[in-house]
mmCIF file with all atom_site columns, C-alpha atoms in Angstrom:
data_model
loop_
_atom_site.group_PDB
_atom_site.id
_atom_site.type_symbol
_atom_site.label_atom_id
_atom_site.label_alt_id
_atom_site.label_comp_id
_atom_site.label_asym_id
_atom_site.label_entity_id
_atom_site.label_seq_id
_atom_site.pdbx_PDB_ins_code
_atom_site.Cartn_x
_atom_site.Cartn_y
_atom_site.Cartn_z
_atom_site.occupancy
_atom_site.B_iso_or_equiv
_atom_site.pdbx_formal_charge
_atom_site.auth_seq_id
_atom_site.auth_comp_id
_atom_site.auth_asym_id
_atom_site.auth_atom_id
_atom_site.pdbx_PDB_model_num
ATOM 1   C CA . MET A 1 1   ? -6.925  256.011 106.458 1.00 0.00 ? 1415 MET A CA 1
ATOM 2   C CA . ILE A 1 2   ? -10.086 255.696 108.449 1.00 0.00 ? 1416 ILE A CA 1
ATOM 3   C CA . VAL A 1 3   ? -10.991 258.247 111.088 1.00 0.00 ? 1417 VAL A CA 1
ATOM 4   C CA . THR A 1 4   ? -13.803 257.430 113.492 1.00 0.00 ? 1418 THR A CA 1
ATOM 5   C CA . LEU A 1 5   ? -15.547 260.030 115.609 1.00 0.00 ? 1419 LEU A CA 1
ATOM 6   C CA . THR A 1 6   ? -17.220 258.904 118.818 1.00 0.00 ? 1420 THR A CA 1
ATOM 7   C CA . PRO A 1 7   ? -18.904 262.045 120.165 1.00 0.00 ? 1421 PRO A CA 1
ATOM 8   C CA . ASN A 1 8   ? -20.141 260.258 123.320 1.00 0.00 ? 1422 ASN A CA 1
ATOM 9   C CA . PRO A 1 9   ? -17.403 257.721 124.230 1.00 0.00 ? 1423 PRO A CA 1
ATOM 10  C CA . SER A 1 10  ? -17.614 255.443 127.237 1.00 0.00 ? 1424 SER A CA 1
ATOM 11  C CA . LEU A 1 11  ? -15.815 253.133 129.557 1.00 0.00 ? 1425 LEU A CA 1
ATOM 12  C CA . ASP A 1 12  ? -17.748 249.909 129.356 1.00 0.00 ? 1426 ASP A CA 1
ATOM 13  C CA . ARG A 1 13  ? -17.704 248.053 132.641 1.00 0.00 ? 1427 ARG A CA 1
ATOM 14  C CA . THR A 1 14  ? -18.995 244.489 132.710 1.00 0.00 ? 1428 THR A CA 1
ATOM 15  C CA . VAL A 1 15  ? -19.631 242.883 136.126 1.00 0.00 ? 1429 VAL A CA 1
ATOM 16  C CA . THR A 1 16  ? -20.370 239.163 136.385 1.00 0.00 ? 1430 THR A CA 1
ATOM 17  C CA . LEU A 1 17  ? -22.428 237.838 139.269 1.00 0.00 ? 1431 LEU A CA 1
ATOM 18  C CA . PRO A 1 18  ? -22.038 234.331 140.776 1.00 0.00 ? 1432 PRO A CA 1
ATOM 19  C CA . GLY A 1 19  ? -25.832 234.035 141.080 1.00 0.00 ? 1433 GLY A CA 1
ATOM 20  C CA . PRO A 1 20  ? -28.997 235.871 140.261 1.00 0.00 ? 1434 PRO A CA 1
ATOM 21  C CA . LEU A 1 21  ? -29.066 239.583 140.961 1.00 0.00 ? 1435 LEU A CA 1
ATOM 22  C CA . LEU A 1 22  ? -30.574 240.148 144.376 1.00 0.00 ? 1436 LEU A CA 1
ATOM 23  C CA . ARG A 1 23  ? -32.363 243.505 144.161 1.00 0.00 ? 1437 ARG A CA 1
ATOM 24  C CA . GLY A 1 24  ? -32.062 245.677 147.260 1.00 0.00 ? 1438 GLY A CA 1
ATOM 25  C CA . ALA A 1 25  ? -29.196 243.575 148.651 1.00 0.00 ? 1439 ALA A CA 1
ATOM 26  C CA . VAL A 1 26  ? -25.399 243.574 148.539 1.00 0.00 ? 1440 VAL A CA 1
ATOM 27  C CA . ASN A 1 27  ? -24.238 241.453 145.627 1.00 0.00 ? 1441 ASN A CA 1
ATOM 28  C CA . ARG A 1 28  ? -20.682 240.166 145.403 1.00 0.00 ? 1442 ARG A CA 1
ATOM 29  C CA . LEU A 1 29  ? -19.011 239.941 141.997 1.00 0.00 ? 1443 LEU A CA 1
ATOM 30  C CA . ASP A 1 30  ? -17.218 237.087 140.261 1.00 0.00 ? 1444 ASP A CA 1
ATOM 31  C CA . SER A 1 31  ? -15.337 239.412 137.850 1.00 0.00 ? 1445 SER A CA 1
ATOM 32  C CA . VAL A 1 32  ? -15.137 242.929 136.525 1.00 0.00 ? 1446 VAL A CA 1
ATOM 33  C CA . THR A 1 33  ? -13.759 244.038 133.150 1.00 0.00 ? 1447 THR A CA 1
ATOM 34  C CA . VAL A 1 34  ? -13.384 247.572 131.863 1.00 0.00 ? 1448 VAL A CA 1
ATOM 35  C CA . GLU A 1 35  ? -12.845 248.429 128.170 1.00 0.00 ? 1449 GLU A CA 1
ATOM 36  C CA . PRO A 1 36  ? -13.028 251.569 126.070 1.00 0.00 ? 1450 PRO A CA 1
ATOM 37  C CA . GLY A 1 37  ? -16.315 251.883 124.266 1.00 0.00 ? 1451 GLY A CA 1
ATOM 38  C CA . GLY A 1 38  ? -18.635 253.883 122.149 1.00 0.00 ? 1452 GLY A CA 1
ATOM 39  C CA . LYS A 1 39  ? -19.532 252.849 118.545 1.00 0.00 ? 1453 LYS A CA 1
ATOM 40  C CA . GLY A 1 40  ? -16.700 254.766 116.843 1.00 0.00 ? 1454 GLY A CA 1
ATOM 41  C CA . VAL A 1 41  ? -14.101 253.455 119.303 1.00 0.00 ? 1455 VAL A CA 1
ATOM 42  C CA . ASN A 1 42  ? -15.357 249.886 118.694 1.00 0.00 ? 1456 ASN A CA 1
ATOM 43  C CA . VAL A 1 43  ? -15.139 250.402 114.894 1.00 0.00 ? 1457 VAL A CA 1
ATOM 44  C CA . ALA A 1 44  ? -11.563 251.691 115.167 1.00 0.00 ? 1458 ALA A CA 1
ATOM 45  C CA . ARG A 1 45  ? -10.606 248.701 117.368 1.00 0.00 ? 1459 ARG A CA 1
ATOM 46  C CA . VAL A 1 46  ? -11.987 246.175 114.867 1.00 0.00 ? 1460 VAL A CA 1
ATOM 47  C CA . LEU A 1 47  ? -10.279 247.942 111.981 1.00 0.00 ? 1461 LEU A CA 1
ATOM 48  C CA . ALA A 1 48  ? -6.901  247.968 113.760 1.00 0.00 ? 1462 ALA A CA 1
ATOM 49  C CA . ALA A 1 49  ? -7.311  244.335 114.810 1.00 0.00 ? 1463 ALA A CA 1
ATOM 50  C CA . SER A 1 50  ? -7.841  243.475 111.159 1.00 0.00 ? 1464 SER A CA 1
ATOM 51  C CA . GLY A 1 51  ? -4.687  245.257 110.048 1.00 0.00 ? 1465 GLY A CA 1
ATOM 52  C CA . GLN A 1 52  ? -6.178  248.578 108.959 1.00 0.00 ? 1466 GLN A CA 1
ATOM 53  C CA . GLN A 1 53  ? -4.845  251.964 110.070 1.00 0.00 ? 1467 GLN A CA 1
ATOM 54  C CA . ALA A 1 54  ? -7.522  253.771 112.111 1.00 0.00 ? 1468 ALA A CA 1
ATOM 55  C CA . THR A 1 55  ? -7.658  256.927 114.162 1.00 0.00 ? 1469 THR A CA 1
ATOM 56  C CA . ALA A 1 56  ? -10.242 257.082 116.959 1.00 0.00 ? 1470 ALA A CA 1
ATOM 57  C CA . LEU A 1 57  ? -11.130 260.726 117.551 1.00 0.00 ? 1471 LEU A CA 1
ATOM 58  C CA . VAL A 1 58  ? -12.766 261.210 120.985 1.00 0.00 ? 1472 VAL A CA 1
ATOM 59  C CA . PRO A 1 59  ? -13.660 264.117 123.214 1.00 0.00 ? 1473 PRO A CA 1
ATOM 60  C CA . ALA A 1 60  ? -11.865 263.463 126.506 1.00 0.00 ? 1474 ALA A CA 1
ATOM 61  C CA . ALA A 1 61  ? -10.904 265.454 129.554 1.00 0.00 ? 1475 ALA A CA 1
ATOM 62  C CA . PRO A 1 62  ? -7.216  265.508 130.501 1.00 0.00 ? 1476 PRO A CA 1
ATOM 63  C CA . GLY A 1 63  ? -6.515  262.416 132.632 1.00 0.00 ? 1477 GLY A CA 1
ATOM 64  C CA . ASP A 1 64  ? -9.761  260.740 131.523 1.00 0.00 ? 1478 ASP A CA 1
ATOM 65  C CA . PRO A 1 65  ? -9.387  256.967 132.210 1.00 0.00 ? 1479 PRO A CA 1
ATOM 66  C CA . LEU A 1 66  ? -10.813 256.334 128.725 1.00 0.00 ? 1480 LEU A CA 1
ATOM 67  C CA . LEU A 1 67  ? -7.527  257.447 127.147 1.00 0.00 ? 1481 LEU A CA 1
ATOM 68  C CA . LYS A 1 68  ? -5.529  254.958 129.269 1.00 0.00 ? 1482 LYS A CA 1
ATOM 69  C CA . ALA A 1 69  ? -7.990  252.255 128.397 1.00 0.00 ? 1483 ALA A CA 1
ATOM 70  C CA . ILE A 1 70  ? -7.588  252.851 124.636 1.00 0.00 ? 1484 ILE A CA 1
ATOM 71  C CA . GLU A 1 71  ? -3.831  252.980 124.982 1.00 0.00 ? 1485 GLU A CA 1
ATOM 72  C CA . SER A 1 72  ? -3.751  249.734 126.991 1.00 0.00 ? 1486 SER A CA 1
ATOM 73  C CA . LEU A 1 73  ? -5.353  247.904 124.035 1.00 0.00 ? 1487 LEU A CA 1
ATOM 74  C CA . GLY A 1 74  ? -1.891  247.995 122.411 1.00 0.00 ? 1488 GLY A CA 1
ATOM 75  C CA . LEU A 1 75  ? -3.275  247.519 118.919 1.00 0.00 ? 1489 LEU A CA 1
ATOM 76  C CA . ALA A 1 76  ? -0.854  248.276 116.107 1.00 0.00 ? 1490 ALA A CA 1
ATOM 77  C CA . GLY A 1 77  ? -2.545  250.619 113.668 1.00 0.00 ? 1491 GLY A CA 1
ATOM 78  C CA . LEU A 1 78  ? -4.816  252.188 116.239 1.00 0.00 ? 1492 LEU A CA 1
ATOM 79  C CA . THR A 1 79  ? -4.125  255.844 117.005 1.00 0.00 ? 1493 THR A CA 1
ATOM 80  C CA . CYS A 1 80  ? -6.216  257.797 119.476 1.00 0.00 ? 1494 CYS A CA 1
ATOM 81  C CA . ARG A 1 81  ? -6.643  261.567 119.180 1.00 0.00 ? 1495 ARG A CA 1
ATOM 82  C CA . ALA A 1 82  ? -8.256  263.224 122.105 1.00 0.00 ? 1496 ALA A CA 1
ATOM 83  C CA . VAL A 1 83  ? -9.913  266.621 121.804 1.00 0.00 ? 1497 VAL A CA 1
ATOM 84  C CA . PRO A 1 84  ? -9.747  268.241 125.227 1.00 0.00 ? 1498 PRO A CA 1
ATOM 85  C CA . VAL A 1 85  ? -13.158 268.771 126.851 1.00 0.00 ? 1499 VAL A CA 1
ATOM 86  C CA . ALA A 1 86  ? -14.298 269.495 130.418 1.00 0.00 ? 1500 ALA A CA 1
ATOM 87  C CA . GLY A 1 87  ? -16.309 266.314 131.057 1.00 0.00 ? 1501 GLY A CA 1
ATOM 88  C CA . MET A 1 88  ? -15.138 262.744 131.596 1.00 0.00 ? 1502 MET A CA 1
ATOM 89  C CA . ALA A 1 89  ? -16.364 259.838 129.463 1.00 0.00 ? 1503 ALA A CA 1
ATOM 90  C CA . ARG A 1 90  ? -19.536 258.203 130.599 1.00 0.00 ? 1504 ARG A CA 1
ATOM 91  C CA . ILE A 1 91  ? -19.420 254.792 132.259 1.00 0.00 ? 1505 ILE A CA 1
ATOM 92  C CA . ASN A 1 92  ? -21.760 252.098 130.997 1.00 0.00 ? 1506 ASN A CA 1
ATOM 93  C CA . THR A 1 93  ? -22.256 249.116 133.263 1.00 0.00 ? 1507 THR A CA 1
ATOM 94  C CA . ALA A 1 94  ? -23.468 245.680 132.170 1.00 0.00 ? 1508 ALA A CA 1
ATOM 95  C CA . VAL A 1 95  ? -24.514 243.288 134.924 1.00 0.00 ? 1509 VAL A CA 1
ATOM 96  C CA . THR A 1 96  ? -24.307 239.712 133.766 1.00 0.00 ? 1510 THR A CA 1
ATOM 97  C CA . GLU A 1 97  ? -26.013 236.839 135.617 1.00 0.00 ? 1511 GLU A CA 1
ATOM 98  C CA . PRO A 1 98  ? -25.111 233.113 135.301 1.00 0.00 ? 1512 PRO A CA 1
ATOM 99  C CA . ASP A 1 99  ? -28.302 232.360 133.234 1.00 0.00 ? 1513 ASP A CA 1
ATOM 100 C CA . GLY A 1 100 ? -27.127 234.854 130.628 1.00 0.00 ? 1514 GLY A CA 1
ATOM 101 C CA . THR A 1 101 ? -29.434 237.646 131.621 1.00 0.00 ? 1515 THR A CA 1
ATOM 102 C CA . THR A 1 102 ? -27.642 240.989 131.077 1.00 0.00 ? 1516 THR A CA 1
ATOM 103 C CA . THR A 1 103 ? -28.842 244.285 132.482 1.00 0.00 ? 1517 THR A CA 1
ATOM 104 C CA . LYS A 1 104 ? -27.350 247.442 131.016 1.00 0.00 ? 1518 LYS A CA 1
ATOM 105 C CA . LEU A 1 105 ? -27.055 250.714 132.861 1.00 0.00 ? 1519 LEU A CA 1
ATOM 106 C CA . ASN A 1 106 ? -25.854 253.471 130.486 1.00 0.00 ? 1520 ASN A CA 1
ATOM 107 C CA . GLU A 1 107 ? -24.989 256.961 131.555 1.00 0.00 ? 1521 GLU A CA 1
ATOM 108 C CA . SER A 1 108 ? -26.007 259.750 129.222 1.00 0.00 ? 1522 SER A CA 1
ATOM 109 C CA . GLY A 1 109 ? -22.511 261.325 129.064 1.00 0.00 ? 1523 GLY A CA 1
ATOM 110 C CA . ALA A 1 110 ? -21.065 264.765 129.652 1.00 0.00 ? 1524 ALA A CA 1
ATOM 111 C CA . GLY A 1 111 ? -22.420 267.671 127.657 1.00 0.00 ? 1525 GLY A CA 1
ATOM 112 C CA . LEU A 1 112 ? -20.293 269.549 125.152 1.00 0.00 ? 1526 LEU A CA 1
ATOM 113 C CA . SER A 1 113 ? -20.031 273.342 124.878 1.00 0.00 ? 1527 SER A CA 1
ATOM 114 C CA . GLU A 1 114 ? -20.234 275.063 121.526 1.00 0.00 ? 1528 GLU A CA 1
ATOM 115 C CA . ALA A 1 115 ? -16.442 275.698 121.759 1.00 0.00 ? 1529 ALA A CA 1
ATOM 116 C CA . GLU A 1 116 ? -15.849 272.012 122.376 1.00 0.00 ? 1530 GLU A CA 1
ATOM 117 C CA . ILE A 1 117 ? -18.047 271.019 119.480 1.00 0.00 ? 1531 ILE A CA 1
ATOM 118 C CA . ALA A 1 118 ? -16.155 273.473 117.236 1.00 0.00 ? 1532 ALA A CA 1
ATOM 119 C CA . ALA A 1 119 ? -12.827 271.959 118.457 1.00 0.00 ? 1533 ALA A CA 1
ATOM 120 C CA . ILE A 1 120 ? -14.040 268.460 117.612 1.00 0.00 ? 1534 ILE A CA 1
ATOM 121 C CA . GLU A 1 121 ? -15.107 269.595 114.139 1.00 0.00 ? 1535 GLU A CA 1
ATOM 122 C CA . GLY A 1 122 ? -11.746 271.216 113.625 1.00 0.00 ? 1536 GLY A CA 1
ATOM 123 C CA . ALA A 1 123 ? -9.825  268.148 114.709 1.00 0.00 ? 1537 ALA A CA 1
ATOM 124 C CA . LEU A 1 124 ? -11.913 265.834 112.524 1.00 0.00 ? 1538 LEU A CA 1
ATOM 125 C CA . SER A 1 125 ? -11.335 268.083 109.479 1.00 0.00 ? 1539 SER A CA 1
ATOM 126 C CA . GLU A 1 126 ? -7.611  268.283 110.239 1.00 0.00 ? 1540 GLU A CA 1
ATOM 127 C CA . GLU A 1 127 ? -7.219  264.508 110.560 1.00 0.00 ? 1541 GLU A CA 1
ATOM 128 C CA . LEU A 1 128 ? -8.971  263.911 107.256 1.00 0.00 ? 1542 LEU A CA 1
ATOM 129 C CA . ARG A 1 129 ? -7.150  266.676 105.427 1.00 0.00 ? 1543 ARG A CA 1
ATOM 130 C CA . LEU A 1 130 ? -3.812  265.161 106.532 1.00 0.00 ? 1544 LEU A CA 1
ATOM 131 C CA . ALA A 1 131 ? -4.907  261.699 105.382 1.00 0.00 ? 1545 ALA A CA 1
ATOM 132 C CA . SER A 1 132 ? -6.872  262.694 102.275 1.00 0.00 ? 1546 SER A CA 1
ATOM 133 C CA . ASP A 1 133 ? -5.811  260.421 99.480  1.00 0.00 ? 1547 ASP A CA 1
ATOM 134 C CA . GLY A 1 134 ? -9.144  259.839 97.837  1.00 0.00 ? 1548 GLY A CA 1
ATOM 135 C CA . ARG A 1 135 ? -9.606  256.598 99.742  1.00 0.00 ? 1549 ARG A CA 1
ATOM 136 C CA . SER A 1 136 ? -10.072 257.981 103.252 1.00 0.00 ? 1550 SER A CA 1
ATOM 137 C CA . TRP A 1 137 ? -13.185 257.332 105.307 1.00 0.00 ? 1551 TRP A CA 1
ATOM 138 C CA . ALA A 1 138 ? -14.854 259.232 108.110 1.00 0.00 ? 1552 ALA A CA 1
ATOM 139 C CA . VAL A 1 139 ? -17.039 257.081 110.376 1.00 0.00 ? 1553 VAL A CA 1
ATOM 140 C CA . LEU A 1 140 ? -19.427 259.153 112.513 1.00 0.00 ? 1554 LEU A CA 1
ATOM 141 C CA . SER A 1 141 ? -20.840 256.788 115.044 1.00 0.00 ? 1555 SER A CA 1
ATOM 142 C CA . GLY A 1 142 ? -22.917 256.482 118.135 1.00 0.00 ? 1556 GLY A CA 1
ATOM 143 C CA . SER A 1 143 ? -25.203 258.610 120.297 1.00 0.00 ? 1557 SER A CA 1
ATOM 144 C CA . LEU A 1 144 ? -24.756 262.317 120.692 1.00 0.00 ? 1558 LEU A CA 1
ATOM 145 C CA . PRO A 1 145 ? -23.898 263.704 124.120 1.00 0.00 ? 1559 PRO A CA 1
ATOM 146 C CA . PRO A 1 146 ? -26.467 265.825 126.017 1.00 0.00 ? 1560 PRO A CA 1
ATOM 147 C CA . GLY A 1 147 ? -26.810 269.290 124.557 1.00 0.00 ? 1561 GLY A CA 1
ATOM 148 C CA . ALA A 1 148 ? -25.274 268.441 121.195 1.00 0.00 ? 1562 ALA A CA 1
ATOM 149 C CA . PRO A 1 149 ? -27.384 269.700 118.309 1.00 0.00 ? 1563 PRO A CA 1
ATOM 150 C CA . VAL A 1 150 ? -29.663 266.942 116.944 1.00 0.00 ? 1564 VAL A CA 1
ATOM 151 C CA . ASP A 1 151 ? -28.401 267.810 113.433 1.00 0.00 ? 1565 ASP A CA 1
ATOM 152 C CA . TRP A 1 152 ? -24.743 267.635 114.385 1.00 0.00 ? 1566 TRP A CA 1
ATOM 153 C CA . TYR A 1 153 ? -24.109 264.661 112.084 1.00 0.00 ? 1567 TYR A CA 1
ATOM 154 C CA . VAL A 1 154 ? -25.751 266.618 109.235 1.00 0.00 ? 1568 VAL A CA 1
ATOM 155 C CA . ARG A 1 155 ? -23.369 269.499 109.939 1.00 0.00 ? 1569 ARG A CA 1
ATOM 156 C CA . LEU A 1 156 ? -20.391 267.157 110.004 1.00 0.00 ? 1570 LEU A CA 1
ATOM 157 C CA . VAL A 1 157 ? -21.316 265.558 106.665 1.00 0.00 ? 1571 VAL A CA 1
ATOM 158 C CA . GLY A 1 158 ? -21.537 269.065 105.147 1.00 0.00 ? 1572 GLY A CA 1
ATOM 159 C CA . LEU A 1 159 ? -18.166 269.932 106.634 1.00 0.00 ? 1573 LEU A CA 1
ATOM 160 C CA . LEU A 1 160 ? -16.505 266.741 105.343 1.00 0.00 ? 1574 LEU A CA 1
ATOM 161 C CA . ARG A 1 161 ? -17.983 266.463 101.823 1.00 0.00 ? 1575 ARG A CA 1
ATOM 162 C CA . PRO A 1 162 ? -15.656 269.104 100.304 1.00 0.00 ? 1576 PRO A CA 1
ATOM 163 C CA . LEU A 1 163 ? -12.657 267.077 101.536 1.00 0.00 ? 1577 LEU A CA 1
ATOM 164 C CA . GLY A 1 164 ? -13.562 264.188 99.155  1.00 0.00 ? 1578 GLY A CA 1
ATOM 165 C CA . VAL A 1 165 ? -13.679 261.567 101.874 1.00 0.00 ? 1579 VAL A CA 1
ATOM 166 C CA . ARG A 1 166 ? -16.213 258.751 102.077 1.00 0.00 ? 1580 ARG A CA 1
ATOM 167 C CA . ILE A 1 167 ? -18.565 259.121 105.031 1.00 0.00 ? 1581 ILE A CA 1
ATOM 168 C CA . ALA A 1 168 ? -20.440 256.463 107.035 1.00 0.00 ? 1582 ALA A CA 1
ATOM 169 C CA . VAL A 1 169 ? -22.878 257.425 109.797 1.00 0.00 ? 1583 VAL A CA 1
ATOM 170 C CA . ASP A 1 170 ? -24.139 254.970 112.361 1.00 0.00 ? 1584 ASP A CA 1
ATOM 171 C CA . THR A 1 171 ? -26.654 256.475 114.760 1.00 0.00 ? 1585 THR A CA 1
ATOM 172 C CA . SER A 1 172 ? -30.300 256.257 115.742 1.00 0.00 ? 1586 SER A CA 1
ATOM 173 C CA . ASP A 1 173 ? -33.340 258.184 116.896 1.00 0.00 ? 1587 ASP A CA 1
ATOM 174 C CA . ALA A 1 174 ? -33.447 261.958 116.300 1.00 0.00 ? 1588 ALA A CA 1
ATOM 175 C CA . PRO A 1 175 ? -29.925 262.288 114.891 1.00 0.00 ? 1589 PRO A CA 1
ATOM 176 C CA . LEU A 1 176 ? -30.743 259.581 112.320 1.00 0.00 ? 1590 LEU A CA 1
ATOM 177 C CA . ALA A 1 177 ? -34.007 261.250 111.386 1.00 0.00 ? 1591 ALA A CA 1
ATOM 178 C CA . ALA A 1 178 ? -32.129 264.592 110.886 1.00 0.00 ? 1592 ALA A CA 1
ATOM 179 C CA . LEU A 1 179 ? -30.011 262.878 108.247 1.00 0.00 ? 1593 LEU A CA 1
ATOM 180 C CA . ALA A 1 180 ? -33.053 261.749 106.233 1.00 0.00 ? 1594 ALA A CA 1
#
């Protein structure tokens, strides 16, 4: 079993323009797609698509459109476990022009309270204890939401090591430096 944690999940919205972006003007769109995102969610999607069992653990407010988007993927082998939090998933928007130019506008995400962080840690530990067979993996992936401790991934690794699971971390900037 592989459990991914995406502490700062997103809805990834891609809008395609019929011509170059006209700054300061109304631009009509050719198409719009919306998919669940965040590095850990993407890892879980790829694993499930390749026939592996994966659980995507995400903080999500009740009724968050992110949950419906993950469910709508309909991938066998992909389970989503939402840890209830107050804030909704961030929305990242990619604007694609006909010449291939892509402009990304990424929200920073909703902050997490200490109680929400503790609930996420508990849910992650629980998922991995249930699946612990000596071959389980925890994938901790992506940016941290505003207000999360910079060393949160370090704390999570310390929490998970005694469970005997393999751990992969994919992050950048200060959270990556904290792991060094």
